[in-house]
XYZ file of C-alpha atoms in Angstrom:
245
model
C -24.771 -2.608 -10.560
C -24.512 -3.606 -6.918
C -26.917 -4.269 -4.147
C -26.073 -1.087 -2.308
C -29.231 0.274 -3.864
C -31.887 -0.166 -1.222
C -31.486 3.465 -0.254
C -34.125 6.168 -0.267
C -33.507 9.695 -1.500
C -32.744 10.641 2.113
C -30.229 7.823 2.468
C -32.361 5.550 4.671
C -32.826 1.874 3.861
C -36.115 0.821 2.258
C -37.542 -2.044 4.330
C -38.771 -5.057 2.372
C -36.828 -4.317 -0.822
C -34.032 -6.860 -0.306
C -35.521 -9.700 -2.378
C -36.520 -7.425 -5.264
C -33.110 -5.755 -5.296
C -31.339 -9.089 -5.117
C -33.283 -10.558 -8.048
C -32.682 -7.410 -10.079
C -28.999 -7.555 -9.247
C -28.731 -11.179 -10.318
C -30.105 -10.236 -13.753
C -27.714 -7.333 -14.150
C -24.723 -9.241 -12.750
C -24.598 -11.221 -16.011
C -23.664 -8.009 -17.832
C -20.622 -7.589 -15.580
C -19.772 -11.293 -15.336
C -16.453 -11.131 -17.150
C -14.389 -8.556 -15.330
C -10.941 -9.519 -16.554
C -10.884 -6.063 -18.172
C -9.986 -4.892 -14.672
C -6.367 -5.970 -15.134
C -6.008 -3.965 -18.327
C -7.490 -0.843 -16.801
C -5.992 -1.363 -13.320
C -2.645 -3.206 -13.620
C -2.013 -2.486 -9.930
C -4.400 -5.356 -9.151
C -1.788 -7.829 -10.330
C 0.837 -8.083 -7.605
C 3.427 -10.518 -8.936
C 6.248 -11.654 -6.643
C 5.179 -9.363 -3.822
C 6.504 -10.405 -0.410
C 4.608 -7.979 1.834
C 0.871 -8.369 2.417
C -1.314 -6.540 -0.118
C -4.880 -5.700 0.936
C -7.792 -4.773 -1.342
C -11.365 -3.746 -0.527
C -14.137 -3.911 -3.103
C -17.153 -1.809 -2.114
C -20.461 -3.113 -3.476
C -19.021 -6.505 -4.408
C -22.351 -8.158 -5.213
C -21.861 -11.907 -5.705
C -18.113 -11.653 -6.372
C -17.770 -10.979 -10.091
C -14.618 -8.914 -9.484
C -13.349 -10.684 -6.383
C -12.690 -14.103 -7.862
C -10.841 -12.932 -10.997
C -8.557 -10.884 -8.700
C -7.882 -13.892 -6.471
C -7.305 -16.124 -9.509
C -4.756 -13.808 -11.108
C -2.863 -13.419 -7.827
C -2.467 -17.109 -6.952
C 0.629 -17.606 -4.813
C 0.875 -13.925 -3.900
C 0.454 -12.459 -0.431
C -2.901 -10.904 -1.329
C -6.049 -10.519 0.771
C -9.342 -9.222 -0.623
C -12.001 -7.726 1.621
C -15.352 -7.226 -0.062
C -18.603 -5.750 1.220
C -22.150 -5.281 0.043
C -25.403 -3.967 1.502
C -27.141 -7.262 0.761
C -26.612 -10.202 3.109
C -28.013 -12.485 0.392
C -25.319 -11.400 -2.063
C -22.611 -12.012 0.550
C -24.050 -15.461 1.299
C -23.886 -16.386 -2.402
C -20.336 -15.035 -2.672
C -19.282 -17.252 0.246
C -20.881 -20.316 -1.383
C -18.535 -20.026 -4.393
C -16.202 -23.007 -4.788
C -13.158 -20.704 -4.673
C -14.114 -18.902 -1.462
C -11.222 -19.198 0.966
C -11.363 -17.254 4.233
C -7.554 -17.122 4.227
C -7.677 -14.943 1.109
C -11.168 -13.379 1.022
C -13.142 -11.642 3.759
C -16.735 -10.892 2.775
C -19.073 -8.866 4.999
C -22.196 -6.723 4.868
C -21.882 -2.973 5.239
C -23.807 0.231 4.606
C -21.038 2.596 3.552
C -23.388 5.592 3.801
C -23.619 5.082 7.578
C -20.992 7.173 9.442
C -21.076 4.591 12.252
C -20.509 1.619 9.935
C -17.649 -0.536 11.235
C -15.075 -2.432 9.163
C -13.096 -5.569 10.058
C -9.804 -3.713 9.650
C -8.369 -0.414 10.949
C -8.176 2.894 9.129
C -5.043 3.386 7.062
C -4.628 -0.316 6.269
C -5.743 -0.750 2.634
C -3.577 -0.690 -0.475
C -6.465 -0.498 -2.968
C -10.193 0.274 -2.859
C -12.421 -0.608 -5.814
C -15.677 1.225 -6.517
C -17.086 -0.270 -9.712
C -20.604 0.937 -10.628
C -21.592 1.391 -6.977
C -21.502 5.066 -5.985
C -24.196 5.873 -8.549
C -26.654 3.792 -6.488
C -26.197 6.016 -3.435
C -28.256 9.110 -2.767
C -26.251 12.217 -3.798
C -26.512 13.728 -0.305
C -24.720 10.662 1.089
C -21.909 10.452 -1.457
C -19.491 12.742 0.373
C -19.960 10.774 3.617
C -19.086 7.625 1.707
C -16.023 9.166 0.031
C -14.744 10.562 3.344
C -15.091 7.212 5.124
C -13.367 5.238 2.396
C -10.487 7.689 1.969
C -9.516 7.185 5.622
C -9.220 3.426 5.102
C -6.359 3.768 2.620
C -2.698 3.613 3.565
C -0.602 6.640 2.615
C 0.100 5.949 -1.040
C -2.960 3.697 -1.297
C -5.167 3.966 -4.380
C -8.923 4.208 -4.952
C -10.209 3.154 -8.372
C -13.559 4.485 -9.537
C -15.698 3.512 -12.526
C -19.352 4.494 -12.893
C -22.055 5.931 -15.126
C -21.340 9.199 -16.918
C -23.750 11.963 -17.839
C -25.894 11.113 -20.873
C -25.063 7.430 -20.830
C -27.623 5.337 -22.709
C -29.102 4.188 -19.398
C -29.912 7.801 -18.482
C -31.426 8.613 -21.855
C -33.688 5.563 -21.629
C -35.418 6.641 -18.415
C -39.032 7.535 -18.964
C -40.779 10.650 -17.746
C -41.457 10.607 -14.028
C -38.413 8.518 -13.104
C -36.174 11.473 -12.214
C -36.197 11.983 -8.422
C -33.418 14.590 -8.301
C -31.103 16.229 -10.803
C -29.427 13.397 -12.773
C -30.681 10.852 -10.181
C -33.292 8.308 -11.270
C -35.468 5.550 -9.825
C -35.919 2.309 -11.734
C -39.150 0.346 -11.674
C -37.461 -2.370 -9.550
C -36.709 0.110 -6.747
C -33.023 0.625 -7.537
C -31.512 4.067 -8.096
C -28.882 5.455 -10.429
C -26.948 8.723 -10.587
C -25.067 9.912 -13.671
C -21.805 11.763 -12.995
C -19.687 14.357 -14.700
C -15.920 14.022 -14.581
C -15.657 17.212 -12.535
C -18.151 15.961 -9.929
C -16.169 12.801 -9.278
C -12.854 14.628 -9.029
C -14.254 17.187 -6.573
C -15.927 14.500 -4.455
C -12.746 12.562 -3.753
C -10.472 15.599 -3.660
C -12.635 16.955 -0.851
C -12.103 13.621 0.917
C -8.353 14.283 0.860
C -7.328 12.163 -2.122
C -5.223 13.290 -5.082
C -6.445 12.554 -8.593
C -3.847 10.577 -10.572
C -5.933 10.006 -13.695
C -9.439 10.808 -14.868
C -11.224 10.378 -18.166
C -14.588 9.909 -19.795
C -14.859 6.514 -21.473
C -17.220 6.823 -24.440
C -17.859 3.719 -26.490
C -20.303 2.193 -28.913
C -21.570 -1.288 -28.055
C -23.359 -3.249 -30.769
C -25.827 -6.034 -30.066
C -25.774 -7.797 -33.418
C -28.518 -10.240 -32.443
C -30.994 -7.447 -31.728
C -29.355 -5.036 -34.197
C -29.008 -2.411 -31.488
C -26.353 0.282 -31.103
C -25.714 1.365 -27.511
C -23.753 4.519 -26.750
C -22.169 4.167 -23.315
C -20.557 6.892 -21.210
C -18.538 5.938 -18.135
C -16.296 7.926 -15.808
C -13.043 6.256 -14.755
C -10.627 7.711 -12.209
C -7.679 6.794 -10.000
C -7.109 8.608 -6.709
C -4.209 8.355 -4.261
C -3.983 9.100 -0.557
C -0.979 11.418 -0.108
C 2.114 9.795 1.374
């Protein structure tokens, strides 16, 4: 989960939540620490022997748990990774990493739900956008604004990769009574929010933004914590969208 979560049900930023959200994020970031699965699910992230510049944006990058594996795998390639997060603290930590190199990584703060939000690159300049467990933290009435903005940043033929919580994931079933603030949208005790998608919702959201769905599926899996003897049934939505050439 990313720090793009200090957002009220109307989409406005909750003042004074930054430290709480950051601490919560740091705890959850351990769950997502190893993201080398990205290259199995998204082989397009590995650009071997590419001569032309290849530009990626990760939205909701947190402290860089996806960014640095991407940079590591693409050593020697003409790759540049932009990454943004709502939290300045997360961006500061990302920049303190020993592998941070401004020639290959550009980290910045951004509120992607703000129609006036500016980016350090022009529209139509990105090859890939990553949205990994981030859109679910945004208020549902702001999701289309976010999708529309991001779709315009892609080059013709550019790809957007989406992975997020699916309907009836274990995390949704665990919410206690009183935590639901809108249909399938919940508030955690730490102030963060989470929405649980259907496959159809995601496809319609990005199709309306002008992207074409290349693949879409519901990833259902059983995770077993042998130490605690717990079985966890996870449901995630994973999609690839392309901007028409």
